[in-house]
CSV table of C-alpha atoms in Angstrom, one decimal:
chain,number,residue,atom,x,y,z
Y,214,UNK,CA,77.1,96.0,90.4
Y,215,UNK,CA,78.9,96.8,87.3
Y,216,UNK,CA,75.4,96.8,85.2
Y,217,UNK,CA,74.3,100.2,87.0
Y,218,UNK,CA,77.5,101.7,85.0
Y,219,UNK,CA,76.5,100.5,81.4
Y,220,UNK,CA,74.7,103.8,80.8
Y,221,UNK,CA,78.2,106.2,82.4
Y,222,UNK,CA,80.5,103.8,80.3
Y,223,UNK,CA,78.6,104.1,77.2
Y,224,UNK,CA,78.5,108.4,77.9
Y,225,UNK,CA,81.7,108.3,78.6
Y,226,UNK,CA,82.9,106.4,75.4
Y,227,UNK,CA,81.0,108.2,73.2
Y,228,UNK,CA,82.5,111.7,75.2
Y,229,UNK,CA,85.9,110.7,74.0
Y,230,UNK,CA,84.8,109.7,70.3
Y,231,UNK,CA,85.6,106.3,70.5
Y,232,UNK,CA,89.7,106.6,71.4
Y,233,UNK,CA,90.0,105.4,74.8
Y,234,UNK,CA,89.0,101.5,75.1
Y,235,UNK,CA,87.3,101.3,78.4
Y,236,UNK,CA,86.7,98.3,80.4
Y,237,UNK,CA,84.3,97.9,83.4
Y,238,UNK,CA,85.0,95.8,86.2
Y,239,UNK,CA,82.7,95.4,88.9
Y,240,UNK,CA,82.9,93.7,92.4
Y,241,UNK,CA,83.8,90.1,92.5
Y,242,UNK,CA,80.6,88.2,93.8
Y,243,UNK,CA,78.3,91.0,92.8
Y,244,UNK,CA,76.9,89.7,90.1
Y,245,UNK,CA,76.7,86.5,87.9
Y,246,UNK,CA,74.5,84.6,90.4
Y,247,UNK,CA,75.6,81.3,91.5
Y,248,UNK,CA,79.0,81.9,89.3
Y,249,UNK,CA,80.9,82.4,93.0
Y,250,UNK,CA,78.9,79.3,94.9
Y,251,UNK,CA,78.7,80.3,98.1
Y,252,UNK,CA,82.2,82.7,98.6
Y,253,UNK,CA,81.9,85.9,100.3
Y,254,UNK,CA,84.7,88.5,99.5
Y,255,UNK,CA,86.7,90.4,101.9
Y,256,UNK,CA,87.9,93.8,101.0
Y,257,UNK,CA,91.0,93.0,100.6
Y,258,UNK,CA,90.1,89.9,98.4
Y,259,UNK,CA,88.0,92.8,95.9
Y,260,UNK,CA,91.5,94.6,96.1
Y,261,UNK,CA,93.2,91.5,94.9
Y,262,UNK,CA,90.3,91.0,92.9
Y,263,UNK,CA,90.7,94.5,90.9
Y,264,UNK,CA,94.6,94.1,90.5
Y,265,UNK,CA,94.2,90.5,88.8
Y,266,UNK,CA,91.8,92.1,86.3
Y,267,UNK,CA,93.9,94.8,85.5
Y,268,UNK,CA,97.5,92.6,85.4
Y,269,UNK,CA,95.6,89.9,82.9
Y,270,UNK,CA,93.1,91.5,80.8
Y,271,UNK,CA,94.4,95.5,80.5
Y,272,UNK,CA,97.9,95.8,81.3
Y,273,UNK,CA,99.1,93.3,78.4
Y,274,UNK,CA,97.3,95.3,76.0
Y,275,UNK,CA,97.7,99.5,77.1
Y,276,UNK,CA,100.9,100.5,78.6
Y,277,UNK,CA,99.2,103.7,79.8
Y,278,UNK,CA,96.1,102.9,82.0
Y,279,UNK,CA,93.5,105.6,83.7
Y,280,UNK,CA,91.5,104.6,86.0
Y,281,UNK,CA,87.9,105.7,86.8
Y,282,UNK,CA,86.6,104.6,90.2
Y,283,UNK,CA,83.4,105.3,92.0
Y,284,UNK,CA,82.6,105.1,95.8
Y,285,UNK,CA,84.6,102.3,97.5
Y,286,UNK,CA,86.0,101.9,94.4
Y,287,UNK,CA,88.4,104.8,94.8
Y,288,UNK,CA,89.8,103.3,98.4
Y,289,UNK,CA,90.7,100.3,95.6
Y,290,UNK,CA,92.0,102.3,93.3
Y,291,UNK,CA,94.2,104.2,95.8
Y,292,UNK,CA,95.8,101.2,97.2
Y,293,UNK,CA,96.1,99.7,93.6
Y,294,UNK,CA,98.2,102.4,92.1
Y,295,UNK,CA,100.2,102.5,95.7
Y,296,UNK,CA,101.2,98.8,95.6
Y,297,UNK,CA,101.4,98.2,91.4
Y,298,UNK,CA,103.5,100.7,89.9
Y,299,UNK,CA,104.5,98.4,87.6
Y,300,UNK,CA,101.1,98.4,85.5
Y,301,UNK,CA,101.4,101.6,83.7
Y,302,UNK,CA,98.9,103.7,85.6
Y,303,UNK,CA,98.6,107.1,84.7
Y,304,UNK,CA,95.6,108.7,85.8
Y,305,UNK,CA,92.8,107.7,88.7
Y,306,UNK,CA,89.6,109.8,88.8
Y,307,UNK,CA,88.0,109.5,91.8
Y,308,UNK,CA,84.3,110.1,92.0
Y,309,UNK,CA,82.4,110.7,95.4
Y,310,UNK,CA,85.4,109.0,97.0
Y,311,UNK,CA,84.5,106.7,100.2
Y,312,UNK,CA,88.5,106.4,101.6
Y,313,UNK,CA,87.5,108.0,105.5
Y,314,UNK,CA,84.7,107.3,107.5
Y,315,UNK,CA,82.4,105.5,104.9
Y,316,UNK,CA,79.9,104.6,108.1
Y,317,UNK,CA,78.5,108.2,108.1
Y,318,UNK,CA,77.1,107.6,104.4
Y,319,UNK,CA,75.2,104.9,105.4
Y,320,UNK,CA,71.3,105.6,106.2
Y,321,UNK,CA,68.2,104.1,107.4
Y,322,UNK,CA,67.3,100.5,107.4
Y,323,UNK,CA,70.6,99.8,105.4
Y,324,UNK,CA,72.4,100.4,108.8
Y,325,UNK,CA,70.4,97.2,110.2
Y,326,UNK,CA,70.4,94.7,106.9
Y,327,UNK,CA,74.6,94.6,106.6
Y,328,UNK,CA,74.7,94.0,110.8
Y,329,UNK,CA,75.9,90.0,110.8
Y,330,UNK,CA,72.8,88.8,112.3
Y,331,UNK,CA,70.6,90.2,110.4
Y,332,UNK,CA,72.0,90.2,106.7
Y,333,UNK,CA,70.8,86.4,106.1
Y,334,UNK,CA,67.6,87.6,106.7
Y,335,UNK,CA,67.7,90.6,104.6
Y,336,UNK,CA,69.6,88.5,101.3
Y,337,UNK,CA,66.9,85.9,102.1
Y,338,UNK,CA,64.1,88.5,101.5
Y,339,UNK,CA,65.5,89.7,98.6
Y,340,UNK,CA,65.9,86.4,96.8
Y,341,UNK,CA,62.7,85.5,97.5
Y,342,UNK,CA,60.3,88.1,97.9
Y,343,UNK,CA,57.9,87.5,94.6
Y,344,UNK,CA,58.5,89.3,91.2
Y,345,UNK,CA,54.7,90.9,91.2
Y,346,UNK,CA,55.6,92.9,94.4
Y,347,UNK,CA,59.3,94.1,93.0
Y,348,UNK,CA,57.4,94.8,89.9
Y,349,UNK,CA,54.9,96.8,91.5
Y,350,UNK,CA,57.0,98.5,93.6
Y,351,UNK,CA,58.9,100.3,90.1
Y,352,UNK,CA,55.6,100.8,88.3
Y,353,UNK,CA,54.8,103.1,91.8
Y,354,UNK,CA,57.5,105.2,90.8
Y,355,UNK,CA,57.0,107.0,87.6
Y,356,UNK,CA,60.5,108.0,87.1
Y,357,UNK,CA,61.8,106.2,84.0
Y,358,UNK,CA,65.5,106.4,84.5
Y,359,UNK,CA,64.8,103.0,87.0
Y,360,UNK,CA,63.5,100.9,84.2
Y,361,UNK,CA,67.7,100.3,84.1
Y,362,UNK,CA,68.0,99.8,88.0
Y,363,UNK,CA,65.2,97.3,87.9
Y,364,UNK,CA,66.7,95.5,85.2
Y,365,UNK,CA,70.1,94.9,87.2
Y,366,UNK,CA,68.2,94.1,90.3
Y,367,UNK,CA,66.1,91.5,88.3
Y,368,UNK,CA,69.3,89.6,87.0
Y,369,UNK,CA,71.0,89.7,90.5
Y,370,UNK,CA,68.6,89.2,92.9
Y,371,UNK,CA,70.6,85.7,94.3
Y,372,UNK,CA,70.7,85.4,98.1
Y,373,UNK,CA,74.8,85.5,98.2
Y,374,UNK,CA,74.9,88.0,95.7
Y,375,UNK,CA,73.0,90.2,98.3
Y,376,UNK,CA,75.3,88.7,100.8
Y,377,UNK,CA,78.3,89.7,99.6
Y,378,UNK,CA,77.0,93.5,98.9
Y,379,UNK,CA,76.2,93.4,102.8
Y,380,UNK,CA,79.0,91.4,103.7
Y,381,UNK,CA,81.1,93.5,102.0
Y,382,UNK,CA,79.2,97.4,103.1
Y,383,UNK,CA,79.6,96.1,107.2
Y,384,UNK,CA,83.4,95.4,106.5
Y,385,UNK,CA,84.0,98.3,104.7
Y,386,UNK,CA,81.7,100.4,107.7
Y,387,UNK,CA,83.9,98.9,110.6
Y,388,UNK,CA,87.4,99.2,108.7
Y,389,UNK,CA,87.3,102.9,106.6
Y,390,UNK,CA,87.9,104.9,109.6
Y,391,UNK,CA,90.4,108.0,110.0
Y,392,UNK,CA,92.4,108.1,106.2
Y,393,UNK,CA,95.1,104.9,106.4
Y,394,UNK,CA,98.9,105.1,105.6
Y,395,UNK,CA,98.8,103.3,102.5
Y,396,UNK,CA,95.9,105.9,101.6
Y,397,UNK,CA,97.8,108.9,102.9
Y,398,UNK,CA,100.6,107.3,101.1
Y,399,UNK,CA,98.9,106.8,97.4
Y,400,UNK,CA,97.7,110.2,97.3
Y,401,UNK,CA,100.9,112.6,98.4
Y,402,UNK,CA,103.4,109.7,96.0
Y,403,UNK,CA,100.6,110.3,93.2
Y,404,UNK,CA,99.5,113.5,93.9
Y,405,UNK,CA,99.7,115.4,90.1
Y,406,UNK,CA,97.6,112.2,88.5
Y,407,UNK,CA,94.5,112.1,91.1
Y,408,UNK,CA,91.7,113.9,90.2
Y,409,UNK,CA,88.6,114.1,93.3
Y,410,UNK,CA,85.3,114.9,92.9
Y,411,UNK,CA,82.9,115.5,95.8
Y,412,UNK,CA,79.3,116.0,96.3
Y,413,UNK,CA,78.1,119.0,98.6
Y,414,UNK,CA,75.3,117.2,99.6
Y,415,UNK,CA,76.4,113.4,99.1
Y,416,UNK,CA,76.6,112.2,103.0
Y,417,UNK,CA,79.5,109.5,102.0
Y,418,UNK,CA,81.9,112.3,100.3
Y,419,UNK,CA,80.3,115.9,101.7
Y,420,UNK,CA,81.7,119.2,101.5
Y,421,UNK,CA,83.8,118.6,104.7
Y,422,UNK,CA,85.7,115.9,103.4
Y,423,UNK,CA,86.9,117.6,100.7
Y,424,UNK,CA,88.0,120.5,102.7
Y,425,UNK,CA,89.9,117.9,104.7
Y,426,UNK,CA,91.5,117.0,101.5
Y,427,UNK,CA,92.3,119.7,100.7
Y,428,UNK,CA,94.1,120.9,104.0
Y,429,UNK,CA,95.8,117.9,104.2
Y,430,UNK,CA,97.2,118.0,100.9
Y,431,UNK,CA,96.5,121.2,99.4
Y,432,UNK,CA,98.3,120.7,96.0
Y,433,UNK,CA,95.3,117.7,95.5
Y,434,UNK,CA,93.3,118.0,92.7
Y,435,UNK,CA,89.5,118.3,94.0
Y,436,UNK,CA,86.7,119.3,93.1
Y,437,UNK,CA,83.3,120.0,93.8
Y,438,UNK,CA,80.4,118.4,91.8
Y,439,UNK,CA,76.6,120.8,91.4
Y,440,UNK,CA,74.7,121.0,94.2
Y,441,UNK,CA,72.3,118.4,92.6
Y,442,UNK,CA,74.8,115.5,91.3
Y,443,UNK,CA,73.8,112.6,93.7
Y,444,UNK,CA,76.5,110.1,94.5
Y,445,UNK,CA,74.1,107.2,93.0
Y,446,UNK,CA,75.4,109.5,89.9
Y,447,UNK,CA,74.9,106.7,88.0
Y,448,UNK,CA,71.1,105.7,87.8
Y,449,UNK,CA,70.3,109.6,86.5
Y,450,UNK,CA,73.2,111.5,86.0
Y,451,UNK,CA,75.7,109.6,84.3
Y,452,UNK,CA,75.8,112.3,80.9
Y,453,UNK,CA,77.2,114.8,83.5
Y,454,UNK,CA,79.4,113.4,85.3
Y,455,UNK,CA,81.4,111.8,82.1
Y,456,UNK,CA,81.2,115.3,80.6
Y,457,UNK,CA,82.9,116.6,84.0
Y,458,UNK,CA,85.3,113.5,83.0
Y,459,UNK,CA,85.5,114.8,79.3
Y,460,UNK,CA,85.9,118.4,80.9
Y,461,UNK,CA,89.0,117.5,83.0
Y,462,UNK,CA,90.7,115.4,80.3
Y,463,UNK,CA,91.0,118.7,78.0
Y,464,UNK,CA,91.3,121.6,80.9
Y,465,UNK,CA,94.2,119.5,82.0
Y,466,UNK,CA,95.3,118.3,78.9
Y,467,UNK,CA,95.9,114.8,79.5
Y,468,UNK,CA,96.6,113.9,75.9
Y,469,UNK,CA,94.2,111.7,73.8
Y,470,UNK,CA,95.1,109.3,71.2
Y,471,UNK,CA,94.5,111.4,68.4
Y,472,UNK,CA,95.8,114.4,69.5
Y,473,UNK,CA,99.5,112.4,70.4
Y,474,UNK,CA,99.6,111.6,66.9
Y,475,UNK,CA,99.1,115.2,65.5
């Protein structure tokens, strides 16, 4: 859900004084309940999904495009920039990427509510457990930074919004496997303008996948993130990871707007 970002894009903006315009696109069917009826997106329809977005509303507008993808969102991003060279891509971050055996991330009960059988039940309970006991349940914890989590949660909490978050983790469980062509593909054509980040201890992008990056394609740029940088970076730790953003942008010396024009 793209509201979990608002507080990452807003760091990151401000990191970068205000010259980059930066756009957020989030899954389609993952938010603006009822604005979808009852359609349930397929992975490769959030692919499709990502590539309109970018051919309409960016690409007539920037002729040089960097994308910032989180998650799942980098196993889009790398087939986007494989299939559309044509849009002026040239840059894709990839935080705490999910392109190889995404199943291993996925813990506890979340394992049970995106199995097909059960995920009716679970979006049911969702949409209609009362407000009190969702209220209740933030006020337990007195961390602050969730005020923002609860707030996103409150304005999606539709039954095929849920479905199509579960929908969407099974597919993704049963069809990231062992690193696809395509994926293999992206990153050795594209190799100089990737930029991976990985947790240590995030169980969707560990250590070991990054070492398996790196032997596979030991000219990658990857990198590892601090010990405590959660891959749900964005609901407490969004000033530093857009810093690590800001950080790579000058170390690298991918030009910005106003230095081009000095």
């Amino acid at each position: 859900m793209i509201g979990f970002y608002f507080e990452f894009i807003d760091c990151l903006f401000k990191k970068l004084n205000g010259n980059f315009s930066i756009y957020g696109v989030g899954h389609a069917g993952h938010g603006v309940p009822g604005g979808n009826g009852d359609k349930i997106f397929t992975l490769e329809e959030q692919i499709r999904h990502k590539e309109r977005f970018v051919e309409e509303r960016i690409a007539p507008n920037h002729d040089k495009i960097i994308l910032v993808s989180h998650s799942v969102g980098s196993y889009i991003c790398l087939k986007l920039i494989k299939r559309r060279k044509d849009l002026g891509f040239v840059q894709l971050v990839a935080l705490f990427p999910t392109f190889r055996h995404l199943k291993m991330g996925i813990q506890g009960p979340v394992k049970f509510a995106i199995l097909p059988y059960l995920r009716q039940t679970a979006s049911a309970a969702v949409h209609y457990i009362p407000q009190f006991l969702i209220n209740w349940a933030f006020k337990m914890n007195r961390d602050g930074s969730v005020e923002s989590v609860q707030k996103v949660l409150n304005t999606n909490r539709d039954y095929y919004v849920v479905m199509n978050c579960l929908s969407m983790a099974h597919e993704e469980s049963e069809t990231i496997l062992e690193m696809d062509e395509e994926i293999a593909g992206s990153i050795e054509e594209n190799i100089d303008i990737i930029f991976f980040l990985y947790g240590p201890t995030d169980k969707y992008a560990p250590r070991s996948f990054y070492d398996h990056l790196k032997e596979k394609f030991p000219a990658a740029n990857a990198f590892l993130a601090e010990e405590n940088i959660l891959h749900a970076f964005c609901v407490k730790q969004s000033k530093e990871v857009a810093h690590q953003i800001y950080e790579w942008f000058h170390r690298h010396h991918i030009p910005l707007p106003n230095e081009e024009s000095k």
